Amino acid sequence: MNQMSRRDGGVSSRVWILSTAALLGAAGLARAQDRSLFFDVDAPGEDKAIDLWGLDTAWLSEGNVRRGVEFMGKPQVDLIRFSFTPDSALEDGDLSAAAQAEFDARMAIVDNYTEEDTELYFNSDAADNGIASWFRLGDGTTDAYKWAQLIDVTRQKCEDAGRTVLSVAPFNEPDDGFLNQGTVTRLGDICWQLRFGDFSAAFSDIRLCSSALNCDNAYYWYDVYDFMDEGNTHQLAGTFDSYAAFYQSVIANGDVATNDELHNVMEAMVGIEYGVSVGIWWGTAEYTRGQFVQASDGERLGYAEHRPNWSAASVYRAPDGSVKGFVGASERQAVTTDFRFVSTARDVFFDGQGPQRAYIQQVPGGNGYWVDQPNAEKMVNITWGDDIEPVVGGRYFLVSRSSGKVVEVAGGGTENGTNIQQGNFTGTEAQQWDIQPVDSRIGGDFNYFTMTAAHNGKSTDIYNYSLDDGGDVRLWDAASGVNQQWVTEYVEDGYFRLRSRWSGLYLEVADRSADAGANVQQGVLDGEANQEWRLIPASAGAYDFEAPPAPASVVATPREVAIDLSWDPVIVADLAGYEVLRSETLGGPYEMIGRGVAGTTFTDGKVLEGHTYHYVVKAADHSLNRSVASAESSASPQGGETLVAHLPFDGDGSDASGNGHEGLIGGQGRFGRGHVGSGALIMDGETQVTLPATVASHDALTVAGWVWWSGGDDWQRIFDFGNGTESYFFLSPKAGDGNLRFEIQHGGVQHQLNTTVLPSGRWVHVAVTLGDTACIYVDGELSAESETLSVHPSDVNPVLNLIGDSQYDADPMFQGMLDDFRVYNQTLSAGEVAALSVTAPATSTGTVAFWNFEDGVAGQSFTPVGAVAQSGGSYDLVSGILMRGYSATYGPSWSADAPPNGDQLAMSAADNAQDGYVIDGPLVGWSPTEWTIECTVLLEEISDWKTLIGIDGSSQEDVSADFYLQKNGVNNRFRINFDTVGGQRWTLDGTPSVLANTWYALAVTSDGVTLKMWLDSGSGYQQVGSLDISAQSPAENALPGSPMAWLFGRGWYDGAQVNRIDGRMDNVRFTEGVLTVEQMIPLNPLTDPAEVWRSEHFGTTANLGNAADDADPDGDGVVNLLERAFGGDPNGADPTVLPVVNDGAERLSLEYPRSLAATDLTWTVEESATLEGDWVSAMGSEEILSSDGSVELVRFTRPADTASKLFLRLRVTAP
C-alpha cells in the first residue's frame, strides 16, 4: 500500500515498523555490472506471462485508470481492483449514502473506461476514516459476520451492475496493523462466513484471497485454515527470498498466485518467474508497465534477478515480433543495479545504440528503506534490420510528416500558456527544441524525454493536465512534470511518434492540417502521418525531403579476419554520412552494421571464416533522408594467421590492427599514463571493455598485454571470453588458491593452468597462448604449460568477450591499468611473446601537469563533473586534466584571499574535508625515474599531520599510501614520503619548522640517486633536505605508477596521515625531469628583467659586486649591462657580442644583437661628425636580420655622403 491515501491522493502519517530482515534487503553493493542476462532473439522463448492484468481503484482516481488503460490497451485490462468500504456502517442491510456514492464513483470508472467483461477483485479500504465501530464486537475485535455481510452487499451491487467478482481479499495488508482489521483467527472467521455461512451460495465460485504488506508475513496470512484459494502479497517490505518462496508455495498448493498491488515492473517480472498469474498495478500503468503487459503476452527470451538489490530484468518477444528488454527495482528497498543484456545470436541495437552484443542498463536504487528510492523502471527497445531508430538527445527541428512544417512557439512567445503550433520553416530558435532524456532518478518510469523551447527554455506542456483527445499543448515553465514528458516511438525512415507520459496520447497536428498556424495538440493514436515527426538536428540549418543519390563503385575486399569496403563519394551539400548494410543471403534482406560513417571506407570485423557476406551502402543527409541502396558487393574473409585485435588504449578503445575490432568501454572510461604509447586504460573496479563477438572464435589464439595490477580480491579477471558460466576461458591474476590462473571450460570439460600469483604494483607483461597446449608467459618468460588441450577457443565460440570483467556476476572486476592489449589467431612462439614483452616503455620529459587555479571564480566550489550549476573543477594548463571536488560541500573552492606569486586566485581548502582529486589523464599511472613536484601552500592550522599531495591507494599493500607530500605531525617539518617500483619506501624531512598563515613554495626532486627538498619562504629557494637513495637503482626508485587517484589537500591510509589541510594551495606542478632552482616556481616571482637576469646568472638580485651593471666578471670588456642588453654570458668571455659597423658607398650601418628579455632597456643609435662632437639620434632605418626567439640581430642603416665624415654609436640606457 502506498502511503498516499486511496481516496484523494493526500499523504498519510503512517510509519512502517520494519523487521531486520526487511532492512537487510537493501544492503547489497552495486558494481559496474551486477547481473548478466543472455537472450537469443532467433530462438523460441518460454511462456512466462501473467494471465490476468488489472488496474486499481482502491486509490480512487479516475485519472489513474484512464492513464493505465491508455498505456496498457483496453483489451489488456482484465481486472479492476474494487474496494468494499468498512469505514461506514451498513444501514438496513444496505450501504450508507456516503458508501453508495463512493461505490457509484468506482463503478462509473469501471463502466466508462474498461471492457464490458472486465472483472473485479475485491479489497478492503477504509484508509481515510478508519473502520466504523459497527464492525466491531464489544471487545473491540472485528465482527466477522458484519464484515462478510458488507462484502456480500458490495458483491450484489457489482453483479447488479453487470460485473463479475472474481476474488475477495477480506483484509488488505493486515500485517500493517494501522487499521487493526483483525487477527488471522478473525480473518478465518470471515472466510468461514463466506465459504460455509449465510453467504456461501453467493461465494461458491468466488476465490478467497490473502493479503500482506510485508512478504515475510505473506504465508502467515495465507495459511488460514485452508480457506484461501489465492495467495497474495505486496512487496513493500521483507526479503526477496520470502517474496519468491511464498509464490512457489502457493503454486505447490494448487492455488492462484497474485500481487494485487504491483508497485514496480520488477515485482511483476519476479512474480512471473515464481508463478504469479494475477497482477494489478498500484496507482497507474505508464509506458514501461503498459509495454510489459503487452510484450509478456509473447515469449520470454531471458530473465535475471539480483536478490540482495531487489532488482530484476527480462527480455520478451512481443506477439507482434518486437523484442523488448525491461529493468525494474523495488519501490522501497532497491540498491542501484547494472544489468548487462547479452544478445547471443546477433548484433542488435539497444535504444538505437549499436550494433553490439552487450549493453548495460542501470536501474537506480536508494540508500536504505524508502530513502532516496526512485522506484525506477524502464523498457529498452532491442532492434535489428535496415531501418534503426536514431539515438535521441539534442536540439532539433520537429518536422511533421504530413505537412512538412515545423513545430513552433506561436509568435516566438515566451509567456506561460503561449500556444504551440506548426509553421513554415524560418529556422529561428522558436522553431528549435531541446529534447533530452530524463534523469533515471526522476521517479518511476524513466523512458521519457523533456522537450523545451530553444529560445527561452520553457517546456511543451499538456495544458491543464488534460487526458482528452484534442487536449492542447502549450508553453509553460519547465519543471519536468509528468505532463511535460514524452516517450519516443519509432515508426520508420527517421520518423517518431511522441507520446505524453501524462495522457498516453500522441502529439499531432490538429485536423491533419497542412496550414501554417494549425494547432499542435494531443490525440488518440490513429496511425496517420500527422502524428509522425522527424527530429532533424538543428545544426543542419535547414531541411528538405530529397534523398541523396546512391553511392557507386562499392567494392568489398577480403582480409584475413575482416572485410574492407570502399565506395565513391556522394557529392551533395548536406551529406551527413553513409550507412553500411550486410546480409548473408544474396540480395538481402540486409541489416545495418554501420551508420554515420564519415568517409568512404568501412571495415567489417564481425565476420567468420567460411561465410560469404553481401554489402550495400546508402548515403544519408542531415535531414535524415536516405538514398536507395547501392549495387551489392560480396566477399568472404580469406583466413590466415594475423593480429586480430590491438587495443593501445591511447585515449579510446580503437583497434590498431585495422580489423575494426574496437573495444566498447563501459564504466568511467578514464585513461592514465601509458606504459606503451601515450595512454593506458584505468581499471577502477567499475570499468570493463567488451570486444566484438567474433574476435576469439579461432582454433588457436594468443592473448597478450601489459598489466598493472593493484592487487585486492581474488578472482578478478584480466580477460574472460565466453557465453556465461558454462562455456568460457579466462585469465585471473589471483584465483581462489592464490595462483595466476588460466581456465577454459566447455561441454562439461575443464582445463586449468596455474602459476605464481601475478606481481602487483608494477607493469607486467602477460600472455596466454592456446594451441595444442596452453601456455602462460609472464614478462616474456614461460611460466606454465598445460598438457594437451581437448577444448579450444573455437569450441567455446565466445560472444561475450570481456576485458577486466567476468562471466560470473559475483566476481570482482579488475583493478589497475591495462595497456597494449592484443589478440592473435595463432599460437605465438616463445620468442614472439618475448619480443612483445620488451616493447620500449613510453617516455616523456617536461611538464606533465600544472594547475595555477586561475580558471575559476572566487568562492565557487569544485564539484564532480556534471553537477548542476557547479563549476566542475580546475583544469591543468598542459593536458587539460580536471581536478574535481567530491561535492560542493566536500570540495575545494577558488579563493582570492591573498594568493601568492602575484596570482589572482588560489585553491582554498579552508574547511575540513575540502580536498580535490584527479582520476584520469597522464598524471594517473605516472612512473618517472626523474621528477620534480612543486606547490605553494599556506596552512592556517599546523597541528597534527597535514597532507598536501597524496595518492589514493597502496601498490605495496603497505599501511602507508603510495605518495605523500605533507607537513609531518612529529616536528612540523615538510616531509616527502613515497613508495617506489622497487618496493623501498623513502622519507625525507626538511629542516625548517613550518609556521601557520605563511606562504611557502615547496619543491621536491629526485634523479633516481638523490632525493632533495627545496623551500622558498620569500627570499628564494634554499635546499632544506637531501637523502641518498642509491641503495636501489634509478629504475627501481621510480614512482610506482599507481592507477589510483591523486589527492590535493589530503592523503590516504596510515591513520592520522589522512588529515586534510586547513589552508590554501597554488601553483601545483608535476615535471618529468629534475628542475634547477632557477626553473622552479618561486614564491614571489621576479618581475624586474634586471633582477631576473642577475638571479639567473649570479644567484642574487642585488646590483652589487660581480652582479653590478658596471662590473665585468669575465674580463671580456663587456660590462654586465651590455651583456644583458646583447644576450651575452657575463661569466664567459665573448667580446663578439659587441656591435659592428659596416660602411658602403652611400650608407653606413650598425649591426648589434638585442636581447628580447631586456624589456626595461632602450637602445638608441646616435651619430656625430666628430668623435668628440655632440651626439644626436641618427636618422635612418632599422631592420631585423634574424631572431632565435631570445635574441634578435638588428641592422641600423644611415644614408651617407661619401664626401663627409660620419660616426655611429649605440647607447644602451637602463631605467
PDB file of N, CA and C in Angstrom, residues 5-8 56-61:
ATOM      1  N   SER A   5      -3.145   8.299   0.224  1.00  0.00           N
ATOM      2  CA  SER A   5      -4.499   7.859   0.542  1.00  0.00           C
ATOM      3  C   SER A   5      -5.160   7.312  -0.710  1.00  0.00           C
ATOM      4  N   ARG A   6      -6.004   6.318  -0.508  1.00  0.00           N
ATOM      5  CA  ARG A   6      -6.729   5.777  -1.645  1.00  0.00           C
ATOM      6  C   ARG A   6      -7.831   6.724  -2.112  1.00  0.00           C
ATOM      7  N   ARG A   7      -8.197   7.663  -1.313  1.00  0.00           N
ATOM      8  CA  ARG A   7      -9.341   8.497  -1.667  1.00  0.00           C
ATOM      9  C   ARG A   7      -8.955   9.729  -2.462  1.00  0.00           C
ATOM     10  N   ASP A   8      -7.979  10.471  -1.932  1.00  0.00           N
ATOM     11  CA  ASP A   8      -7.738  11.773  -2.553  1.00  0.00           C
ATOM     12  C   ASP A   8      -6.278  12.032  -2.883  1.00  0.00           C
ATOM     13  N   ASP A  56      -6.166  -0.408 -10.516  1.00  0.00           N
ATOM     14  CA  ASP A  56      -6.631  -0.273  -9.136  1.00  0.00           C
ATOM     15  C   ASP A  56      -7.582   0.907  -8.974  1.00  0.00           C
ATOM     16  N   THR A  57      -8.646   0.699  -8.194  1.00  0.00           N
ATOM     17  CA  THR A  57      -9.466   1.836  -7.774  1.00  0.00           C
ATOM     18  C   THR A  57      -9.545   1.950  -6.260  1.00  0.00           C
ATOM     19  N   ALA A  58      -8.726   1.167  -5.539  1.00  0.00           N
ATOM     20  CA  ALA A  58      -8.638   1.391  -4.099  1.00  0.00           C
ATOM     21  C   ALA A  58      -8.158   2.828  -3.868  1.00  0.00           C
ATOM     22  N   TRP A  59      -7.143   3.227  -4.637  1.00  0.00           N
ATOM     23  CA  TRP A  59      -6.821   4.653  -4.748  1.00  0.00           C
ATOM     24  C   TRP A  59      -7.832   5.202  -5.742  1.00  0.00           C
ATOM     25  N   LEU A  60      -8.847   5.871  -5.241  1.00  0.00           N
ATOM     26  CA  LEU A  60      -9.992   6.229  -6.055  1.00  0.00           C
ATOM     27  C   LEU A  60      -9.640   7.412  -6.952  1.00  0.00           C
ATOM     28  N   SER A  61      -9.167   7.098  -8.166  1.00  0.00           N
ATOM     29  CA  SER A  61      -8.723   8.126  -9.102  1.00  0.00           C
ATOM     30  C   SER A  61      -9.129   7.732 -10.510  1.00  0.00           C
TER      31      SER A  61
END
